[in-house]
Short mmCIF file of C-alpha atoms and ligand atoms in Angstrom, two decimals:
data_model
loop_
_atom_site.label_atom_id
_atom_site.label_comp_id
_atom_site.label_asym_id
_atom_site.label_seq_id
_atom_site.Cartn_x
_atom_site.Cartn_y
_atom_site.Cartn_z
CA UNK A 1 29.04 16.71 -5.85
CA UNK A 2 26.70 15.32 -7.90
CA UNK A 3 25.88 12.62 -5.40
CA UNK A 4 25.27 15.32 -3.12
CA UNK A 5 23.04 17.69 -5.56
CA UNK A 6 20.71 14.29 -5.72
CA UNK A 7 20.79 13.68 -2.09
CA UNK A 8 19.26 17.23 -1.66
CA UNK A 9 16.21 17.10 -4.63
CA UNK A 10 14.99 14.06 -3.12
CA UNK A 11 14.73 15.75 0.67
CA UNK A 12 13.22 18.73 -1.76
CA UNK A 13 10.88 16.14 -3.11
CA UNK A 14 10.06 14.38 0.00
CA UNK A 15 9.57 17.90 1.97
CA UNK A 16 6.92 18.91 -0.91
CA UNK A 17 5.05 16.05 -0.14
CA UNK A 18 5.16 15.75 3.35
CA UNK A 19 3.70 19.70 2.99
CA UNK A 20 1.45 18.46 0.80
CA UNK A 21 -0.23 15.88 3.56
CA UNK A 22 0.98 17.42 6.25
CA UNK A 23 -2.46 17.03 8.06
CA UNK A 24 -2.62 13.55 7.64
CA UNK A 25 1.32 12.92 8.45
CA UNK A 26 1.04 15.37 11.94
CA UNK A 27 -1.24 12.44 13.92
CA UNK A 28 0.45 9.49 11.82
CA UNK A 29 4.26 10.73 13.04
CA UNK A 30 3.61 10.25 16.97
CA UNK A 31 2.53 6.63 15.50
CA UNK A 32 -1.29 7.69 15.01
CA UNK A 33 -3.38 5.25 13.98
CA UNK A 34 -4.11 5.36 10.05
CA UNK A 35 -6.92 2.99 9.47
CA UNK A 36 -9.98 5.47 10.64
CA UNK A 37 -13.27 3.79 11.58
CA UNK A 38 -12.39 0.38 11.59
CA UNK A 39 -13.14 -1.86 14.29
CA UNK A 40 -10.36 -4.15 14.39
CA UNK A 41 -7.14 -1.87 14.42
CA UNK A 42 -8.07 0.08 17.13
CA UNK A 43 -6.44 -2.58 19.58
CA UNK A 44 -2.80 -2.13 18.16
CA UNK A 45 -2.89 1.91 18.00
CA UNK A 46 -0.98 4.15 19.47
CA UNK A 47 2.46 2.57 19.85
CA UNK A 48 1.42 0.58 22.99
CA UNK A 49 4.44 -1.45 21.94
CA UNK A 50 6.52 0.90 20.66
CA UNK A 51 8.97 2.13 23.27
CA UNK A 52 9.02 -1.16 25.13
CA UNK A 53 12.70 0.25 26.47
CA UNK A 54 12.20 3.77 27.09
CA UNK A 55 10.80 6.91 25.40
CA UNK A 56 12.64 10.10 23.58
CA UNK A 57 15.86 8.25 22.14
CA UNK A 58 16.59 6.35 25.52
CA UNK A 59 16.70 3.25 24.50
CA UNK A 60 19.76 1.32 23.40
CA UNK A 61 17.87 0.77 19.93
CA UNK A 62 15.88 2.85 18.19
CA UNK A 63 14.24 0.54 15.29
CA UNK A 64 12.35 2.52 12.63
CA UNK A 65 9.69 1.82 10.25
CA UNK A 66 6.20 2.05 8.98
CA UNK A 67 5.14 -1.14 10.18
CA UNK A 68 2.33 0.23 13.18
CA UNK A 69 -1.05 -0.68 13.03
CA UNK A 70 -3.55 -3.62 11.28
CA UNK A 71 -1.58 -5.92 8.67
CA UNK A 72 1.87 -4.40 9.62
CA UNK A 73 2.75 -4.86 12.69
CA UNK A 74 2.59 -7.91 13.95
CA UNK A 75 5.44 -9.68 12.69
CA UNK A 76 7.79 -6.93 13.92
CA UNK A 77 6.55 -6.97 17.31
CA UNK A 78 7.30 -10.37 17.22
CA UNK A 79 11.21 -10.09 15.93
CA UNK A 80 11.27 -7.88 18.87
CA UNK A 81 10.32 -10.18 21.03
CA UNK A 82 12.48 -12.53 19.96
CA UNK A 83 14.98 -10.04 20.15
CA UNK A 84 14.30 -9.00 23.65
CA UNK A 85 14.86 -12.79 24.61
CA UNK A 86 18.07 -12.97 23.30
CA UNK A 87 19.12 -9.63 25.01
CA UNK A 88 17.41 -8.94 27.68
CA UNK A 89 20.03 -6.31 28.38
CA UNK A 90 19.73 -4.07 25.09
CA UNK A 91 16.26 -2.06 25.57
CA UNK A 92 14.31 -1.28 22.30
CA UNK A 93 12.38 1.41 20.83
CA UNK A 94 10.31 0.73 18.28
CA UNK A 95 9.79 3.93 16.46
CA UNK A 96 7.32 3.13 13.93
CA UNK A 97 5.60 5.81 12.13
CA UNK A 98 2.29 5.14 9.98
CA UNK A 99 1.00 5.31 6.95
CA UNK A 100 1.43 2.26 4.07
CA UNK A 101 4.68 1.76 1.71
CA UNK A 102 6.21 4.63 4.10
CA UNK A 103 4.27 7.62 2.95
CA UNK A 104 5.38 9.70 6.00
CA UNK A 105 7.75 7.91 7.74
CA UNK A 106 10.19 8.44 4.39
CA UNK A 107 9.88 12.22 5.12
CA UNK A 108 10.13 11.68 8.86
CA UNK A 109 13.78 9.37 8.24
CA UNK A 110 14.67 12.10 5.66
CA UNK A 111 15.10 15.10 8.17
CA UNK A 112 16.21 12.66 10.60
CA UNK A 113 18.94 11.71 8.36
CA UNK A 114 19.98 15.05 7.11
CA UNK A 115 20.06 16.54 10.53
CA UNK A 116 22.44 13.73 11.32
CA UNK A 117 19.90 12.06 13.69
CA UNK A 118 19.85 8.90 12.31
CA UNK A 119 17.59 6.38 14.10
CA UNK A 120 19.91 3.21 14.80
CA UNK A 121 18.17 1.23 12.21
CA UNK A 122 15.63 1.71 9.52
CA UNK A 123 13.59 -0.12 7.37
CA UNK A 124 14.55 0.66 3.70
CA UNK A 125 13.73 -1.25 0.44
CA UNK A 126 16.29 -2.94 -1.97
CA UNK A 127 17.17 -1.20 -4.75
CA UNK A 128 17.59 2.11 -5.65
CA UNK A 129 15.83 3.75 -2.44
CA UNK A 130 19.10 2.21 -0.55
CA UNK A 131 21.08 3.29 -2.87
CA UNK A 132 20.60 6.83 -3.90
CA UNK A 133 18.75 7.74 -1.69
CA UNK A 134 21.32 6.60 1.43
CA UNK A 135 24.41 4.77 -0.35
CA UNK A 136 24.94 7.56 -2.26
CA UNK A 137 24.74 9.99 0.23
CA UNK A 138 27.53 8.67 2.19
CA UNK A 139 24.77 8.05 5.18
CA UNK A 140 25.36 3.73 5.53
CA UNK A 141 28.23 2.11 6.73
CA UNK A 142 29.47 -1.42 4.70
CA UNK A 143 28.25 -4.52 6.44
CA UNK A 144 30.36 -6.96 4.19
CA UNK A 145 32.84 -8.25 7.59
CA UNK A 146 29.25 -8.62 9.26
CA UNK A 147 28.27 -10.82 6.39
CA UNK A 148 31.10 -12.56 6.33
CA UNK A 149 31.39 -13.36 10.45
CA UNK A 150 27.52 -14.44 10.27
CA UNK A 151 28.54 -16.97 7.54
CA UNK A 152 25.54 -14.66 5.62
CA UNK A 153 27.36 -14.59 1.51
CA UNK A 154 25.06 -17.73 1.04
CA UNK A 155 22.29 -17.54 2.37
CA UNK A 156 20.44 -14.90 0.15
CA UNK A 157 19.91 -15.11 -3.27
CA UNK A 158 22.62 -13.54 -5.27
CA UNK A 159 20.17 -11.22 -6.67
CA UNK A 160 18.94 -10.02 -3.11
CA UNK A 161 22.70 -9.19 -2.16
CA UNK A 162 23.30 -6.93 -5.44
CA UNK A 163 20.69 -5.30 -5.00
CA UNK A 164 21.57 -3.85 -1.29
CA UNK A 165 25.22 -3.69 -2.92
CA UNK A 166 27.03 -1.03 -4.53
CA UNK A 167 30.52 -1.23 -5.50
CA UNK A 168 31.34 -4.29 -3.98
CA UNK A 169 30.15 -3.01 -0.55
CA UNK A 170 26.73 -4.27 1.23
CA UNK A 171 24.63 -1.98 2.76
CA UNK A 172 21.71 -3.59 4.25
CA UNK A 173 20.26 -7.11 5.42
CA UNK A 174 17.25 -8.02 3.70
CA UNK A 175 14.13 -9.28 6.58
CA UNK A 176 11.93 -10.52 4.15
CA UNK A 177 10.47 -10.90 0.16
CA UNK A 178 6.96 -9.35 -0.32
CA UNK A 179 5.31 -9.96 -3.50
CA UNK A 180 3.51 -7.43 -5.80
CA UNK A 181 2.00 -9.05 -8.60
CA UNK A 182 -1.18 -11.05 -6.86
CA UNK A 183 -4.69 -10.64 -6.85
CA UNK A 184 -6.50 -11.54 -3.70
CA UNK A 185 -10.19 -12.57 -4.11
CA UNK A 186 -13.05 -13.35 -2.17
CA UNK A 187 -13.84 -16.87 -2.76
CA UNK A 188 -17.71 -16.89 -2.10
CA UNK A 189 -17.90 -13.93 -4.46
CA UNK A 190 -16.18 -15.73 -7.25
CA UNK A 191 -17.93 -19.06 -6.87
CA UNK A 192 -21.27 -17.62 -6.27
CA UNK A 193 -21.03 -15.32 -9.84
CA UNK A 194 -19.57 -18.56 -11.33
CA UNK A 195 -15.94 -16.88 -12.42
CA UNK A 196 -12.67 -17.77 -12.43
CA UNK A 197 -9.35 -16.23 -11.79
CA UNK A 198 -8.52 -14.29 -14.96
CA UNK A 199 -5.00 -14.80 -16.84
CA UNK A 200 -5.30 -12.65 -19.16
CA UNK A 201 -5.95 -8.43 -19.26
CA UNK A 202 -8.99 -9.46 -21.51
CA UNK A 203 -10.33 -11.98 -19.16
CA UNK A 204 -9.84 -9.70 -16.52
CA UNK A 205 -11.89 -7.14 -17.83
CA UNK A 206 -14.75 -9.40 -18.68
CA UNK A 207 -14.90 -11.10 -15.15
CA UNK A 208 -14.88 -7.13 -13.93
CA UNK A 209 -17.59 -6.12 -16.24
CA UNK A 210 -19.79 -9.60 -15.27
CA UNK A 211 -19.04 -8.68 -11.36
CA UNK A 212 -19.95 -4.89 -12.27
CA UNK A 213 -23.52 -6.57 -13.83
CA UNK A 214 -24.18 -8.42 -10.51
CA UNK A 215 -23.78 -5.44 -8.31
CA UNK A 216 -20.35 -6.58 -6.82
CA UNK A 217 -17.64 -4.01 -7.08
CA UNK A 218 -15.04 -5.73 -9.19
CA UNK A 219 -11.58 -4.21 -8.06
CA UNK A 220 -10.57 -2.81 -4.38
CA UNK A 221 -8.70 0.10 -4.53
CA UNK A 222 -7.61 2.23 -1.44
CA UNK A 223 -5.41 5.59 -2.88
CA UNK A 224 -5.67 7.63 -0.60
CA UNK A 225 -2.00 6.85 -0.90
CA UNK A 226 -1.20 7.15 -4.30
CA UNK A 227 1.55 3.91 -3.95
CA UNK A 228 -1.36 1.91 -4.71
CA UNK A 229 -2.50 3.06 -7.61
CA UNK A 230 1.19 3.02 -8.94
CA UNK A 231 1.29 -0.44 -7.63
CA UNK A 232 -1.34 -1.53 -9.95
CA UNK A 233 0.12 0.31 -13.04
CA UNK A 234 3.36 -1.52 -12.60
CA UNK A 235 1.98 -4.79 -12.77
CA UNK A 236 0.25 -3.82 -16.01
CA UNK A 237 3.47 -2.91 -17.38
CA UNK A 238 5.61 -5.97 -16.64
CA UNK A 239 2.71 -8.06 -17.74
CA UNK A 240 2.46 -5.84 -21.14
CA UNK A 241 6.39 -5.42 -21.16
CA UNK A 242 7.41 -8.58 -19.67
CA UNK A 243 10.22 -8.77 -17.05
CA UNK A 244 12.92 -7.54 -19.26
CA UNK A 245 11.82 -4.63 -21.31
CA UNK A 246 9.79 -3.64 -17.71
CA UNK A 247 14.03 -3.28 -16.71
CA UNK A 248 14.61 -1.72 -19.36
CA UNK A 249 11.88 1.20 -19.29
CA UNK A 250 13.12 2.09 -15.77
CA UNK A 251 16.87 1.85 -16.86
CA UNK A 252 15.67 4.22 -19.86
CA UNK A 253 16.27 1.76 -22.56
CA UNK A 254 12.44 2.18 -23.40
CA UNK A 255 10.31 5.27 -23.87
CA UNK A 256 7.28 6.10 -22.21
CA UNK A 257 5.62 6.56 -25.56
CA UNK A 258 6.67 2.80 -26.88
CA UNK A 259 3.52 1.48 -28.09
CA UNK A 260 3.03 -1.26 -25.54
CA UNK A 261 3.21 1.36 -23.01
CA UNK A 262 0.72 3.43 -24.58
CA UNK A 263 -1.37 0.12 -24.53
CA UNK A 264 -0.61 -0.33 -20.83
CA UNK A 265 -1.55 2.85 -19.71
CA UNK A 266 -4.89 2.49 -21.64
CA UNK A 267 -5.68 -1.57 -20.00
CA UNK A 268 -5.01 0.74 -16.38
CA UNK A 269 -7.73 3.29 -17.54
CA UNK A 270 -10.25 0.50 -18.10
CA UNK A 271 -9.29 -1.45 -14.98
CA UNK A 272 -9.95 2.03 -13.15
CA UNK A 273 -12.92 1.90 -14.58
CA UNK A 274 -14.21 -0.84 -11.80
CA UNK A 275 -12.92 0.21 -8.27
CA UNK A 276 -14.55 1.71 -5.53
CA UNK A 277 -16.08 4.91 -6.03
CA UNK A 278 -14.51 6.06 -2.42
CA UNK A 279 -11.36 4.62 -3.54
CA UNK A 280 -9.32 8.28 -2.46
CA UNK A 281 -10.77 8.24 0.71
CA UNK A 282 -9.67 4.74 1.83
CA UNK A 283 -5.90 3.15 2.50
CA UNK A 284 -5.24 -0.17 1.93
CA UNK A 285 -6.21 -1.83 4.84
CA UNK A 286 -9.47 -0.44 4.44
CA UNK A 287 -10.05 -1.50 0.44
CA UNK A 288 -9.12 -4.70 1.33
CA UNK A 289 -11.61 -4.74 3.94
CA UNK A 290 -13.92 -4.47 1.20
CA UNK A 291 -12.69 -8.08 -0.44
CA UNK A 292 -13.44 -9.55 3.08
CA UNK A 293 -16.79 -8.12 3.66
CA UNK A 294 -17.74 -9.32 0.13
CA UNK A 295 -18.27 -5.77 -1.08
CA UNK A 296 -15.68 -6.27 -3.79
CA UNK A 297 -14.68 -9.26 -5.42
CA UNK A 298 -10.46 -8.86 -5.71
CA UNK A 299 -7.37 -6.42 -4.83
CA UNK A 300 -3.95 -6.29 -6.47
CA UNK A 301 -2.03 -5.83 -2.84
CA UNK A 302 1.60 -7.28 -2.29
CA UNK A 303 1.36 -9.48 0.15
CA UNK A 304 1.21 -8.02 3.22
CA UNK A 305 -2.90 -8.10 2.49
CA UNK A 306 -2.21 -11.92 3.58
CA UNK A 307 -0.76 -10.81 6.51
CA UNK A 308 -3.61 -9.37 7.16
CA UNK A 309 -6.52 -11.24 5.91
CA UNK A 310 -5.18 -14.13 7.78
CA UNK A 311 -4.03 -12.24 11.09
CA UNK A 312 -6.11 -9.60 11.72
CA UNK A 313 -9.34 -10.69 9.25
CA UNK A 314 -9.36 -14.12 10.41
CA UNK A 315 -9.83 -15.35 6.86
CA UNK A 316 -8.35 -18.65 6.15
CA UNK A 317 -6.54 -19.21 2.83
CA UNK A 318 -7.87 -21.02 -0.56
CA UNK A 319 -11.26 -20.92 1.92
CA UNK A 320 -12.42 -17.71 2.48
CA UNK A 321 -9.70 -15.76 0.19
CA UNK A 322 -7.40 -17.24 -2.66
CA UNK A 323 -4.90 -15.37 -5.07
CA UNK A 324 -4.19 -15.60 -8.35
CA UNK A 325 -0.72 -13.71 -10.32
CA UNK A 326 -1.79 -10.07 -12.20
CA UNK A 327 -3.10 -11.22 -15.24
CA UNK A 328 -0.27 -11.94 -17.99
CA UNK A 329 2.52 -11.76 -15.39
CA UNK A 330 2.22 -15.41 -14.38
CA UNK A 331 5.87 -16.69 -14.07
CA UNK A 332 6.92 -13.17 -13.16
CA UNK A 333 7.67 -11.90 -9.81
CA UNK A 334 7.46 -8.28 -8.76
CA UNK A 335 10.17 -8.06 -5.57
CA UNK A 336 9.73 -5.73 -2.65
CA UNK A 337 12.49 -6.37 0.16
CA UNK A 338 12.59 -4.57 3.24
CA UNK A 339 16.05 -4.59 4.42
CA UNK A 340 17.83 -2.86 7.77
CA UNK A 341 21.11 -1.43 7.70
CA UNK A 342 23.85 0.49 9.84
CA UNK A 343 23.45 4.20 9.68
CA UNK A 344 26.83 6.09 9.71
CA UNK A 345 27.15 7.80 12.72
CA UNK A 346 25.08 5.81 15.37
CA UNK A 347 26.89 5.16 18.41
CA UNK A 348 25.56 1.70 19.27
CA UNK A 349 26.80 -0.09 16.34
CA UNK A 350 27.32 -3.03 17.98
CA UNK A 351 23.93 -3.07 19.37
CA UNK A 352 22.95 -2.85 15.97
CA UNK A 353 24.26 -5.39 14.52
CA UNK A 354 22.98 -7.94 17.22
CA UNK A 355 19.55 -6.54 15.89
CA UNK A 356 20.99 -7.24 12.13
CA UNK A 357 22.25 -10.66 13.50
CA UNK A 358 18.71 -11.70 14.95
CA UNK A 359 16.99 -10.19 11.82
CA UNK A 360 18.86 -12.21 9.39
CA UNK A 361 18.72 -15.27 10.78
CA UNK A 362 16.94 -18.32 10.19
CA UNK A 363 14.77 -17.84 13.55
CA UNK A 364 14.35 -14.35 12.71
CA UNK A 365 12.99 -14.53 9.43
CA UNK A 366 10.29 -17.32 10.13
CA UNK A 367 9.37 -15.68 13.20
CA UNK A 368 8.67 -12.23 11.27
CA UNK A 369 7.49 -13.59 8.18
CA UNK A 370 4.56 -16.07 8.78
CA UNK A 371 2.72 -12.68 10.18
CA UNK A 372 3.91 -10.55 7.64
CA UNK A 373 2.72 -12.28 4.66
CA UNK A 374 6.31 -11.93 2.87
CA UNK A 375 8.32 -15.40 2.46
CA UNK A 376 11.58 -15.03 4.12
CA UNK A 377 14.80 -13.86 2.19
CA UNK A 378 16.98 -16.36 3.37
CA UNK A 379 17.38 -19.60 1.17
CA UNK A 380 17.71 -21.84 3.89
CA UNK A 381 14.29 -21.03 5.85
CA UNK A 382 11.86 -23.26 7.40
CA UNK A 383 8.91 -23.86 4.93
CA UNK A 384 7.04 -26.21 7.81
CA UNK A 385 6.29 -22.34 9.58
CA UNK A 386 4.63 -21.49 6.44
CA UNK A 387 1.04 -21.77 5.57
CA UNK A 388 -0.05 -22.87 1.64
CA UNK A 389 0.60 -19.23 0.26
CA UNK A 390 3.79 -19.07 1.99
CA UNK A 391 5.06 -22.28 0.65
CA UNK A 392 3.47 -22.07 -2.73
CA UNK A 393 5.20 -17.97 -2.92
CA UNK A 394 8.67 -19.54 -1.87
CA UNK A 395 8.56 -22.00 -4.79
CA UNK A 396 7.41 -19.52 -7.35
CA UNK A 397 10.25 -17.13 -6.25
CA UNK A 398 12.71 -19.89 -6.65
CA UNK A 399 11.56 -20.44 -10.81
CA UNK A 400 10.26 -17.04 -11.37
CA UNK A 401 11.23 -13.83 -13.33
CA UNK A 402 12.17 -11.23 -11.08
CA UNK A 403 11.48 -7.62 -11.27
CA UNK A 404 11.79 -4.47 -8.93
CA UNK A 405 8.71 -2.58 -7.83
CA UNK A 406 8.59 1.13 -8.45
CA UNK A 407 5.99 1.53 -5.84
CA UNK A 408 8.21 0.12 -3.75
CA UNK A 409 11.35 1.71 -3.64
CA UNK A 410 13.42 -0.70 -5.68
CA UNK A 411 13.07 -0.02 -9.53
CA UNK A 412 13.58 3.44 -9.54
CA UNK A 413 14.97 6.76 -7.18
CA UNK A 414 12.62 8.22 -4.20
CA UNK A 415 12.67 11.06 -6.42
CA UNK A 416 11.03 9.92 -9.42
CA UNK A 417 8.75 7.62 -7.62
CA UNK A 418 7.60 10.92 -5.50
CA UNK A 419 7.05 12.25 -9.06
CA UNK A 420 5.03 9.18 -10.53
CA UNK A 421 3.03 8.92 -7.78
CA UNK A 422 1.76 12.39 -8.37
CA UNK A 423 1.74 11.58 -11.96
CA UNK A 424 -0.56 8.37 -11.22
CA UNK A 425 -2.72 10.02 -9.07
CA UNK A 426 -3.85 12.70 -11.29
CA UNK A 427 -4.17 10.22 -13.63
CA UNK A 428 -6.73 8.32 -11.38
CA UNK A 429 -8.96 11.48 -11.25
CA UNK A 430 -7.82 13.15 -14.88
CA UNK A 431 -7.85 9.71 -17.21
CA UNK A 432 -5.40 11.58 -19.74
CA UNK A 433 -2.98 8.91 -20.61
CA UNK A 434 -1.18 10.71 -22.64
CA UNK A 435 -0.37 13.24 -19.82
CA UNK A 436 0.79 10.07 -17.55
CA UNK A 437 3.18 8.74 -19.72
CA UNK A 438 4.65 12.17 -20.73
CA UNK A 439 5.02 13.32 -16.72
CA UNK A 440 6.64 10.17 -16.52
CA UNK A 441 9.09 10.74 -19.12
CA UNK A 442 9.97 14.05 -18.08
CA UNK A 443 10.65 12.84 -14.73
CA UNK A 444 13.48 10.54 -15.79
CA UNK A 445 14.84 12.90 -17.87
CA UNK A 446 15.22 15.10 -14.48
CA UNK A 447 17.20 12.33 -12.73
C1 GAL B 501 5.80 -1.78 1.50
C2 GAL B 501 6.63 -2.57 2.47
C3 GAL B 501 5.82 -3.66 3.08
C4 GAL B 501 4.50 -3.13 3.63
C5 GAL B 501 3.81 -2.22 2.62
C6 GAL B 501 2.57 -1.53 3.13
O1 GAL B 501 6.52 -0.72 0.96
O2 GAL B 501 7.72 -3.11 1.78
O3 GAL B 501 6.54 -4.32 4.08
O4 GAL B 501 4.71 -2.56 4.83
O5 GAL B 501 4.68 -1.24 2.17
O6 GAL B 501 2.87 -0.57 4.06
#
């Protein structure tokens, strides 16, 4: 019952916002394109790929996700491909719908799901958006014979697999490990004002305020989704927290009003001070377009900005653009996996789990990967496909602290992260810390 009581307030949740945006969500659903008056994305719109086996549900599979347009989309199109070479006889739809860290394609899955129309596979993070949002619910089916017949137990780190477990059952196969704790920066910028990548929340706000003198705008910032402005408030708090007490604040072993989170909250207000004045009416493709023209001088993005700087920006790495860990969290490693599952209820499950099968293998991952920034979740992985920030990410991963992004699904309910988003973003306009940190509070004690 209870299981069921929580299913329902997060559809309530996601509904409210999906009302709340609903303009923006209406074009972004048919698989609109997002990233308004920029030149370069206007070649991938409008799902040209996206039902390469049939329209309306036809197809064999129906693959879902918000990976459509500039910086997303390219390494899925290319797992299809792959895909389609291995079965030339299963047709694919690739039902993407728009809009960054899935701000309307979680609403779009969500009445899909509860009007038992599940699509037969869907991109969901690891973590607690798996988990309560569709473990709980009844709505995946174990995958742990899959796992076993694809010899899979050992090839992800035993972290990965708890985290798309619950009770000894797995629920998902993870595609790929994006990282949320960098800072990419343009290179010319920073050599030409003489700085240096900051380690430190001091140093970082005296390289912003010495940018800010020279007429360079410090920090990119794109929130016209609020996940991004959450994004950057959760790397402040592992790097005030570090990786264990950042745990334990989401597992409610910490209060909101602890004093280093009172300190974080007031290091985000000054870092807020140097965006973007148009930051709310930009996404993060196009704030990061700032960082490549030169307008701005860094962006805290996961990786998927590397994706596409290098793809669809043509930048090359430690030339045009380098990256640097979120000051203080150097050692630490914010996770964001995207992971696919089995739906209960779809009738092509054995469809499916050839998709699962291509997905998680060794192919698979360095086919999808090298475009989509991430580093692939498998341990046994080509590093050769990799470029330098590939190869340098997969050995950090292997020594680092790891922690789960709120932003992204992992750390945290959909629920409450529908909640601090909202909190976050009137933060953004409001500045009242105190207001932040108390929203937040109340939110977990909703849960
Ligand atoms: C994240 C997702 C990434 C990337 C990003 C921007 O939530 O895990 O793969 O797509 O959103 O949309």
């Amino acid at each position: 019952m209870k299981k069921l009581i929580g299913f329902t307030a997060v559809l309530l949740m996601i509904f409210m916002i999906a009302a709340c945006g609903s303009d923006d969500s209406e074009s972004e659903q048919s698989g609109g394109e997002e990233n308004a008056g920029q030149e370069d994305t206007g070649e991938n719109a409008e799902g040209e790929e996206e039902a390469s086996g049939g329209e309306g549900g036809e197809a064999d599979l129906e693959i879902f996700s918000w990976w459509t347009g500039a910086g997303e989309e390219d390494g899925l199109n290319a797992l299809i491909d792959l895909f389609e070479e291995e079965h030339p006889d299963i047709s694919v739809e690739n039902a993407a719908v728009a809009g960054g860290a899935g701000t309307n394609a979680k609403a779009v899955l969500a009445t899909r799901m509860q009007g038992d129309d599940p699509p037969s596979t869907f991109q969901v993070h690891a973590g607690e958006e798996l988990n309560q949002s569709w473990v709980a619910a009844d709505k995946m089916e174990p995958l742990n014979d899959f796992y076993e017949e694809e010899g899979l137990m050992d090839k992800f780190p035993e972290e990965l697999i708890d985290m798309v477990s619950q009770d000894g059952n797995i629920y998902s196969v993870p595609v790929n490990i994006h990282r949320g704790n960098v800072i990419f920066y343009n290179m010319s910028v920073f050599e030409e004002n003489g700085i240096e990548p900051p380690e430190t929340f001091d140093e970082f706000l005296q390289v912003a305020e010495e940018l800010d003198a020279a007429g360079v705008t410090p920090l990119a910032l794109g929130d016209k989704e609020a996940w991004t402005a959450t994004q950057i408030f959760e790397n402040v708090l592992l790097g005030a927290l570090g990786p264990e007490d950042y745990q334990a604040l989401w597992d409610g072993d910490i209060a909101f009003d602890d004093e280093r989170v009172v300190e974080a909250a007031g290091i985000f207000k000054q870092m807020l001070e140097y965006v973007n004045e148009d930051h709310a009416s930009r996404n993060w493709q196009d704030s990061a377009q700032l960082v490549s023209e030169g307008e701005a001088a860094m962006i805290n993005m996961g990786d998927w900005a590397k994706g596409y700087f290098s793809n669809d920006l043509d930048m090359e790495v430690n030339e045009d653009f380098g990256y640097f860990a979120f000051p203080e969290t150097e050692g630490d490693f914010m996770v964001i996996s995207d992971t696919f599952g089995l739906p209960s209820g779809v009738e092509n499950e054995d469809q499916v789990k050839e998709f699962l099968s291509v997905l998680g293998s060794v192919e698979g991952q360095d086919t999808f990967n090298p475009l989509k920034g991430s580093i692939p979740a498998r341990v046994d992985a080509d590093e050769s496909k990799y470029d330098e920030y590939g190869t340098d990410t997969i050995e950090d991963f292997r020594e680092a602290n790891l922690a789960p992004s709120l932003a992204h699904g992992s750390a945290a309910s959909e629920g409450y992260l529908t909640k601090a988003n909202q909190a976050v973003n009137i933060f953004v306009t409001q500045g009242d810390a105190e207001r932040l940190l108390e929203s937040l509070e109340t939110a977990r004690a909703e849960e």
